[in-house]
mmCIF file of C-alpha atoms in Angstrom:
data_model
loop_
_atom_site.group_PDB
_atom_site.id
_atom_site.type_symbol
_atom_site.label_atom_id
_atom_site.label_comp_id
_atom_site.label_asym_id
_atom_site.label_seq_id
_atom_site.Cartn_x
_atom_site.Cartn_y
_atom_site.Cartn_z
ATOM 1 C CA UNK J 121 107.401 74.507 95.932
ATOM 2 C CA UNK J 122 108.163 72.327 92.422
ATOM 3 C CA UNK J 123 105.053 70.086 92.226
ATOM 4 C CA UNK J 124 105.671 66.371 92.196
ATOM 5 C CA UNK J 125 104.942 63.098 90.026
ATOM 6 C CA UNK J 126 103.628 60.496 92.587
ATOM 7 C CA UNK J 127 102.801 56.823 91.933
ATOM 8 C CA UNK J 128 100.940 55.338 94.561
ATOM 9 C CA UNK J 129 100.958 51.520 94.619
ATOM 10 C CA UNK J 130 98.485 50.528 97.258
ATOM 11 C CA UNK J 131 97.833 46.963 98.706
ATOM 12 C CA UNK J 132 94.494 45.850 97.405
ATOM 13 C CA UNK J 133 93.622 45.054 101.323
ATOM 14 C CA UNK J 134 93.728 48.913 102.043
ATOM 15 C CA UNK J 135 91.870 50.307 98.465
ATOM 16 C CA UNK J 136 89.339 50.882 100.546
ATOM 17 C CA UNK J 137 90.615 53.462 103.227
ATOM 18 C CA UNK J 138 88.645 56.387 103.248
ATOM 19 C CA UNK J 139 91.576 58.562 105.082
ATOM 20 C CA UNK J 140 93.906 57.435 101.750
ATOM 21 C CA UNK J 141 91.278 58.864 99.521
ATOM 22 C CA UNK J 142 91.344 61.869 101.152
ATOM 23 C CA UNK J 143 94.594 62.229 101.179
ATOM 24 C CA UNK J 144 95.128 61.538 97.879
ATOM 25 C CA UNK J 145 92.434 64.207 96.835
ATOM 26 C CA UNK J 146 94.244 66.824 98.966
ATOM 27 C CA UNK J 147 97.479 66.094 96.990
ATOM 28 C CA UNK J 148 95.999 66.449 93.682
ATOM 29 C CA UNK J 149 94.176 69.741 94.954
ATOM 30 C CA UNK J 150 97.817 70.722 95.655
ATOM 31 C CA UNK J 151 98.856 70.460 92.119
ATOM 32 C CA UNK J 152 100.811 67.118 92.539
ATOM 33 C CA UNK J 153 100.060 64.107 89.907
ATOM 34 C CA UNK J 154 99.294 61.244 91.668
ATOM 35 C CA UNK J 155 98.610 58.053 89.744
ATOM 36 C CA UNK J 156 97.048 55.102 91.295
ATOM 37 C CA UNK J 157 97.640 51.269 91.096
ATOM 38 C CA UNK J 158 96.235 48.434 93.304
ATOM 39 C CA UNK J 159 97.477 45.443 93.783
ATOM 40 C CA UNK J 160 95.592 42.428 93.392
ATOM 41 C CA UNK J 161 98.295 39.562 93.427
ATOM 42 C CA UNK J 162 101.895 38.615 94.081
ATOM 43 C CA UNK J 163 104.275 40.297 91.961
ATOM 44 C CA UNK J 164 102.319 43.682 91.096
ATOM 45 C CA UNK J 165 104.220 45.653 93.555
ATOM 46 C CA UNK J 166 107.313 44.657 91.999
ATOM 47 C CA UNK J 167 106.558 45.009 88.345
ATOM 48 C CA UNK J 168 104.879 48.764 88.538
ATOM 49 C CA UNK J 169 107.964 49.757 90.856
ATOM 50 C CA UNK J 170 109.924 48.369 87.624
ATOM 51 C CA UNK J 171 107.855 50.574 85.310
ATOM 52 C CA UNK J 172 107.509 53.542 87.204
ATOM 53 C CA UNK J 173 109.725 55.718 84.301
ATOM 54 C CA UNK J 174 107.754 59.067 84.797
ATOM 55 C CA UNK J 175 106.860 59.152 88.576
ATOM 56 C CA UNK J 176 109.251 61.361 90.892
ATOM 57 C CA UNK J 177 108.220 59.397 94.031
ATOM 58 C CA UNK J 178 106.934 56.065 94.140
ATOM 59 C CA UNK J 179 104.799 55.682 97.024
ATOM 60 C CA UNK J 180 104.413 52.230 99.029
ATOM 61 C CA UNK J 181 100.915 52.394 100.768
ATOM 62 C CA UNK J 182 100.763 49.370 102.729
ATOM 63 C CA UNK J 183 102.305 47.452 105.485
ATOM 64 C CA UNK J 184 106.229 46.201 105.347
ATOM 65 C CA UNK J 185 105.328 43.262 102.880
ATOM 66 C CA UNK J 186 104.258 46.123 100.357
ATOM 67 C CA UNK J 187 107.024 47.803 101.016
ATOM 68 C CA UNK J 188 109.639 44.815 100.596
ATOM 69 C CA UNK J 189 108.202 44.077 97.152
ATOM 70 C CA UNK J 190 108.462 47.699 95.853
ATOM 71 C CA UNK J 191 111.987 47.496 97.214
ATOM 72 C CA UNK J 192 112.734 44.570 94.824
ATOM 73 C CA UNK J 193 111.042 46.330 92.129
ATOM 74 C CA UNK J 194 113.353 49.511 92.572
ATOM 75 C CA UNK J 195 116.640 47.650 93.018
ATOM 76 C CA UNK J 196 115.639 45.957 89.483
ATOM 77 C CA UNK J 197 116.291 48.926 88.155
ATOM 78 C CA UNK J 198 119.678 50.900 87.093
ATOM 79 C CA UNK J 199 120.899 53.061 90.173
ATOM 80 C CA UNK J 200 120.514 56.208 88.411
ATOM 81 C CA UNK J 201 116.867 55.446 87.439
ATOM 82 C CA UNK J 202 115.349 54.962 90.666
ATOM 83 C CA UNK J 203 112.559 56.958 92.036
ATOM 84 C CA UNK J 204 112.373 58.473 95.251
ATOM 85 C CA UNK J 205 111.014 55.970 97.885
ATOM 86 C CA UNK J 206 107.915 57.314 100.107
ATOM 87 C CA UNK J 207 105.817 55.353 102.629
ATOM 88 C CA UNK J 208 102.170 55.782 103.857
ATOM 89 C CA UNK J 209 101.992 53.027 106.585
ATOM 90 C CA UNK J 210 98.686 51.325 106.239
ATOM 91 C CA UNK J 211 100.013 47.373 107.244
ATOM 92 C CA UNK J 212 99.281 45.832 110.792
ATOM 93 C CA UNK J 213 103.144 46.275 112.215
ATOM 94 C CA UNK J 214 104.700 48.996 109.951
ATOM 95 C CA UNK J 215 107.917 48.215 111.600
ATOM 96 C CA UNK J 216 110.312 50.014 108.967
ATOM 97 C CA UNK J 217 108.221 52.922 108.846
ATOM 98 C CA UNK J 218 107.388 53.336 112.428
ATOM 99 C CA UNK J 219 111.480 52.971 113.002
ATOM 100 C CA UNK J 220 111.756 55.967 110.847
ATOM 101 C CA UNK J 221 109.400 58.437 112.582
ATOM 102 C CA UNK J 222 107.033 58.016 109.228
ATOM 103 C CA UNK J 223 103.459 59.391 110.231
ATOM 104 C CA UNK J 224 100.713 56.489 110.390
ATOM 105 C CA UNK J 225 97.879 59.223 109.445
ATOM 106 C CA UNK J 226 97.474 58.846 105.625
ATOM 107 C CA UNK J 227 97.200 62.563 105.051
ATOM 108 C CA UNK J 228 100.200 63.604 106.964
ATOM 109 C CA UNK J 229 102.357 60.632 105.249
ATOM 110 C CA UNK J 230 101.185 61.362 101.434
ATOM 111 C CA UNK J 231 101.931 65.212 102.375
ATOM 112 C CA UNK J 232 105.673 64.354 103.542
ATOM 113 C CA UNK J 233 106.128 62.152 100.314
ATOM 114 C CA UNK J 234 105.089 65.133 98.333
ATOM 115 C CA UNK J 235 106.966 67.496 99.966
ATOM 116 C CA UNK J 236 109.511 65.949 102.017
ATOM 117 C CA UNK J 237 113.268 65.808 101.544
ATOM 118 C CA UNK J 238 114.569 62.147 99.910
ATOM 119 C CA UNK J 239 117.643 61.075 102.383
ATOM 120 C CA UNK J 240 120.474 58.376 100.877
ATOM 121 C CA UNK J 241 120.036 54.965 102.627
ATOM 122 C CA UNK J 242 121.076 51.501 102.450
ATOM 123 C CA UNK J 243 119.396 48.482 101.239
ATOM 124 C CA UNK J 244 120.436 45.015 102.705
ATOM 125 C CA UNK J 245 120.976 41.724 100.364
ATOM 126 C CA UNK J 246 120.667 38.081 101.328
ATOM 127 C CA UNK J 247 121.933 36.061 98.401
ATOM 128 C CA UNK J 248 119.554 37.224 95.772
ATOM 129 C CA UNK J 249 116.631 38.992 97.548
ATOM 130 C CA UNK J 250 116.773 42.560 98.702
ATOM 131 C CA UNK J 251 115.748 43.711 102.420
ATOM 132 C CA UNK J 252 115.459 47.231 103.699
ATOM 133 C CA UNK J 253 114.195 46.700 107.708
ATOM 134 C CA UNK J 254 115.747 43.315 108.582
ATOM 135 C CA UNK J 255 116.067 39.614 108.353
ATOM 136 C CA UNK J 256 115.231 37.430 111.013
ATOM 137 C CA UNK J 257 115.343 33.713 112.124
ATOM 138 C CA UNK J 258 113.928 32.093 114.868
ATOM 139 C CA UNK J 259 111.665 35.408 115.354
ATOM 140 C CA UNK J 260 108.394 36.826 114.337
ATOM 141 C CA UNK J 261 104.638 36.526 114.811
ATOM 142 C CA UNK J 262 105.180 34.028 117.743
ATOM 143 C CA UNK J 263 106.962 36.543 119.938
ATOM 144 C CA UNK J 264 103.497 37.598 121.736
ATOM 145 C CA UNK J 265 104.698 36.408 124.925
ATOM 146 C CA UNK J 266 103.593 38.152 128.008
ATOM 147 C CA UNK J 267 106.457 39.621 130.175
ATOM 148 C CA UNK J 268 106.912 38.673 133.929
ATOM 149 C CA UNK J 269 106.651 41.896 135.863
ATOM 150 C CA UNK J 270 110.193 41.620 137.485
ATOM 151 C CA UNK J 271 111.618 41.749 133.942
ATOM 152 C CA UNK J 272 109.757 44.584 133.202
ATOM 153 C CA UNK J 273 111.025 46.395 136.341
ATOM 154 C CA UNK J 274 114.864 45.570 135.748
ATOM 155 C CA UNK J 275 115.004 46.076 132.189
ATOM 156 C CA UNK J 276 112.003 47.877 130.429
ATOM 157 C CA UNK J 277 112.036 48.239 126.632
ATOM 158 C CA UNK J 278 112.915 45.376 124.168
ATOM 159 C CA UNK J 279 115.377 43.139 126.371
ATOM 160 C CA UNK J 280 112.317 41.574 128.657
ATOM 161 C CA UNK J 281 110.343 41.203 125.876
ATOM 162 C CA UNK J 282 112.685 39.227 123.381
ATOM 163 C CA UNK J 283 114.064 36.953 126.461
ATOM 164 C CA UNK J 284 110.879 36.587 127.642
ATOM 165 C CA UNK J 285 109.543 34.836 124.267
ATOM 166 C CA UNK J 286 112.830 33.137 124.019
ATOM 167 C CA UNK J 287 111.809 30.787 127.064
ATOM 168 C CA UNK J 288 107.905 30.873 126.617
ATOM 169 C CA UNK J 289 108.551 29.567 122.492
ATOM 170 C CA UNK J 290 111.110 27.183 123.330
ATOM 171 C CA UNK J 291 112.860 27.309 119.474
ATOM 172 C CA UNK J 292 114.827 24.477 118.439
ATOM 173 C CA UNK J 293 118.465 26.519 117.625
ATOM 174 C CA UNK J 294 119.870 26.745 114.531
ATOM 175 C CA UNK J 295 123.571 25.113 114.714
ATOM 176 C CA UNK J 296 126.070 26.602 111.866
ATOM 177 C CA UNK J 297 128.901 28.632 111.433
ATOM 178 C CA UNK J 298 128.653 32.604 111.147
ATOM 179 C CA UNK J 299 131.642 33.983 109.114
ATOM 180 C CA UNK J 300 132.471 37.770 109.269
ATOM 181 C CA UNK J 301 135.180 39.989 108.212
ATOM 182 C CA UNK J 302 136.878 39.850 111.336
ATOM 183 C CA UNK J 303 136.412 36.026 112.026
ATOM 184 C CA UNK J 304 134.184 33.001 112.054
ATOM 185 C CA UNK J 305 132.196 31.791 114.904
ATOM 186 C CA UNK J 306 130.902 28.173 115.411
ATOM 187 C CA UNK J 307 127.830 28.330 117.270
ATOM 188 C CA UNK J 308 123.995 27.593 117.877
ATOM 189 C CA UNK J 309 121.196 30.208 117.823
ATOM 190 C CA UNK J 310 117.501 30.626 118.997
ATOM 191 C CA UNK J 311 116.915 33.791 117.589
ATOM 192 C CA UNK J 312 119.574 35.624 114.550
ATOM 193 C CA UNK J 313 118.942 39.422 113.593
ATOM 194 C CA UNK J 314 120.450 41.041 110.724
ATOM 195 C CA UNK J 315 119.508 44.849 111.251
ATOM 196 C CA UNK J 316 119.594 47.475 108.613
ATOM 197 C CA UNK J 317 116.354 48.884 110.282
ATOM 198 C CA UNK J 318 115.492 48.968 114.010
ATOM 199 C CA UNK J 319 112.679 47.190 114.892
ATOM 200 C CA UNK J 320 110.586 43.844 113.974
ATOM 201 C CA UNK J 321 108.072 41.723 115.063
ATOM 202 C CA UNK J 322 105.383 44.378 115.632
ATOM 203 C CA UNK J 323 107.460 47.451 116.742
ATOM 204 C CA UNK J 324 110.219 45.772 118.886
ATOM 205 C CA UNK J 325 113.523 47.400 118.481
ATOM 206 C CA UNK J 326 115.478 44.242 118.069
ATOM 207 C CA UNK J 327 118.380 46.322 116.452
ATOM 208 C CA UNK J 328 118.132 49.478 118.380
ATOM 209 C CA UNK J 329 121.702 50.730 117.695
ATOM 210 C CA UNK J 330 120.924 50.179 113.793
ATOM 211 C CA UNK J 331 121.282 53.064 111.296
ATOM 212 C CA UNK J 332 119.587 53.099 107.951
ATOM 213 C CA UNK J 333 122.464 55.116 106.291
ATOM 214 C CA UNK J 334 125.520 53.803 108.271
ATOM 215 C CA UNK J 335 126.778 51.030 105.684
ATOM 216 C CA UNK J 336 126.725 48.688 108.224
ATOM 217 C CA UNK J 337 124.574 45.350 109.106
ATOM 218 C CA UNK J 338 123.807 44.967 112.764
ATOM 219 C CA UNK J 339 124.289 41.444 113.941
ATOM 220 C CA UNK J 340 122.507 39.709 116.874
ATOM 221 C CA UNK J 341 122.796 36.376 117.571
ATOM 222 C CA UNK J 342 120.926 35.073 120.739
ATOM 223 C CA UNK J 343 122.080 31.596 122.110
ATOM 224 C CA UNK J 344 120.124 29.143 124.230
ATOM 225 C CA UNK J 345 119.189 30.739 127.412
ATOM 226 C CA UNK J 346 118.377 28.715 130.416
ATOM 227 C CA UNK J 347 116.238 29.758 133.304
ATOM 228 C CA UNK J 348 118.810 30.524 135.487
ATOM 229 C CA UNK J 349 120.883 32.768 132.811
ATOM 230 C CA UNK J 350 117.714 34.994 132.185
ATOM 231 C CA UNK J 351 118.724 37.969 134.048
ATOM 232 C CA UNK J 352 122.243 38.023 132.788
ATOM 233 C CA UNK J 353 120.778 37.485 128.804
ATOM 234 C CA UNK J 354 118.838 40.413 129.921
ATOM 235 C CA UNK J 355 121.870 42.640 130.696
ATOM 236 C CA UNK J 356 123.765 41.576 127.747
ATOM 237 C CA UNK J 357 121.233 42.534 125.571
ATOM 238 C CA UNK J 358 120.469 45.756 126.922
ATOM 239 C CA UNK J 359 124.958 46.219 126.729
ATOM 240 C CA UNK J 360 125.057 45.020 123.493
ATOM 241 C CA UNK J 361 128.789 43.824 123.979
ATOM 242 C CA UNK J 362 130.593 41.953 121.475
ATOM 243 C CA UNK J 363 131.010 38.496 123.392
ATOM 244 C CA UNK J 364 128.540 37.877 126.029
ATOM 245 C CA UNK J 365 127.543 34.289 127.721
ATOM 246 C CA UNK J 366 124.258 34.278 125.691
ATOM 247 C CA UNK J 367 124.525 37.739 123.188
ATOM 248 C CA UNK J 368 126.733 38.085 120.178
ATOM 249 C CA UNK J 369 126.599 41.280 118.539
ATOM 250 C CA UNK J 370 128.473 42.733 115.591
ATOM 251 C CA UNK J 371 128.065 45.610 113.180
ATOM 252 C CA UNK J 372 129.733 44.602 109.700
ATOM 253 C CA UNK J 373 129.284 45.044 106.031
ATOM 254 C CA UNK J 374 128.475 41.395 105.367
ATOM 255 C CA UNK J 375 128.028 38.193 107.244
ATOM 256 C CA UNK J 376 127.773 34.741 106.159
ATOM 257 C CA UNK J 377 126.086 31.936 107.796
ATOM 258 C CA UNK J 378 126.217 28.613 106.774
ATOM 259 C CA UNK J 379 123.710 26.217 108.656
ATOM 260 C CA UNK J 380 124.107 22.468 109.071
ATOM 261 C CA UNK J 381 120.348 22.208 108.185
ATOM 262 C CA UNK J 382 118.061 24.613 106.170
ATOM 263 C CA UNK J 383 116.808 27.676 108.502
ATOM 264 C CA UNK J 384 113.773 29.712 107.906
ATOM 265 C CA UNK J 385 114.130 33.175 107.647
ATOM 266 C CA UNK J 386 112.098 36.535 107.369
ATOM 267 C CA UNK J 387 113.089 39.245 105.240
ATOM 268 C CA UNK J 388 111.020 42.041 106.121
ATOM 269 C CA UNK J 389 108.738 39.822 107.278
ATOM 270 C CA UNK J 390 108.450 37.957 104.060
ATOM 271 C CA UNK J 391 109.439 33.905 104.626
ATOM 272 C CA UNK J 392 111.893 32.390 102.794
ATOM 273 C CA UNK J 393 114.268 29.453 103.464
ATOM 274 C CA UNK J 394 118.166 29.220 102.961
ATOM 275 C CA UNK J 395 120.467 26.757 102.541
ATOM 276 C CA UNK J 396 123.463 29.008 103.320
ATOM 277 C CA UNK J 397 122.926 32.546 103.302
ATOM 278 C CA UNK J 398 125.365 35.735 102.471
ATOM 279 C CA UNK J 399 123.991 38.656 104.040
ATOM 280 C CA UNK J 400 125.700 42.537 102.655
ATOM 281 C CA UNK J 401 124.639 45.966 102.986
ATOM 282 C CA UNK J 402 124.488 47.909 99.823
ATOM 283 C CA UNK J 403 125.428 51.742 100.761
ATOM 284 C CA UNK J 404 123.020 54.285 99.399
ATOM 285 C CA UNK J 405 121.267 52.299 97.310
ATOM 286 C CA UNK J 406 118.124 54.114 97.636
ATOM 287 C CA UNK J 407 116.660 57.590 98.551
ATOM 288 C CA UNK J 408 113.816 57.902 100.938
ATOM 289 C CA UNK J 409 111.671 60.380 102.210
ATOM 290 C CA UNK J 410 111.801 60.586 106.153
ATOM 291 C CA UNK J 411 110.539 63.129 108.408
ATOM 292 C CA UNK J 412 112.942 65.996 109.843
ATOM 293 C CA UNK J 413 115.163 64.253 112.955
ATOM 294 C CA UNK J 414 114.313 60.922 111.561
ATOM 295 C CA UNK J 415 115.886 58.428 114.301
ATOM 296 C CA UNK J 416 116.885 55.877 111.956
ATOM 297 C CA UNK J 417 119.528 58.371 110.436
ATOM 298 C CA UNK J 418 123.305 58.485 111.627
ATOM 299 C CA UNK J 419 123.556 61.676 110.849
ATOM 300 C CA UNK J 420 120.955 62.757 112.991
ATOM 301 C CA UNK J 421 122.314 60.959 115.879
ATOM 302 C CA UNK J 422 125.680 62.507 114.993
ATOM 303 C CA UNK J 423 123.996 66.131 114.926
ATOM 304 C CA UNK J 424 122.476 65.873 117.694
ATOM 305 C CA UNK J 425 125.492 64.334 119.710
ATOM 306 C CA UNK J 426 127.894 68.038 118.435
ATOM 307 C CA UNK J 427 124.735 69.841 119.333
#
């Protein structure tokens, strides 16, 4: 197998990771060129991604924020000149990497970067910002509420956690217009999720039907849910039907949100604020090294059904 030139961009907080050092030594011992850059301040990872002219694989060694910043740099480059992206998950949540099934062990993850196959994946855009995993509003680090046992028994998985959090946190709804290719919705929402990847908020599967190679965004809007509507909302969240009483769900290549007031949004966990925002998907914008059978690829799901 041909050896690869890797540019490893490490979040400065992980620079002393002993397992990562061993992983780098192992790859060099196998004949791969590994160039290391360690971030010192904001913007470093983006700049080094832009300047990665001689790398076959650009490796993001850090959490979702590091991946997010490197994606900005890769998308600054002409499409034909973008190195393949690899990930060594070293953050707290690692939502995107986790949804793709990328190993958390640095030795395994870096070996995958050096020997694995790159798959074309989509990248999302929110106005002039890029995101690879999800854009979320009203959903973030606060979603840590404990879940009532009766909901665990009824639903399991993402539904009970998300619905319990909505009741516990008491978000102020965001009012506005949601414009989609098939129409317009005037509504209020306590949670809005625009998913390319599947997980957010520390491993919670907030967009369980999303694929990173299907050319679509998964759009999930959760309206205010009174205590009396909790079970109905949980059922709707599991079913993800298009027009529930509390849950609105669509898959579309783009969406626009025109809020009455500026809304805070997390792009891959990074906070921004928009007066209005257009989300769209850019199909096949990057190549990402993923493990065989990656659950986030639509082609794998299709092959599984066909088999």
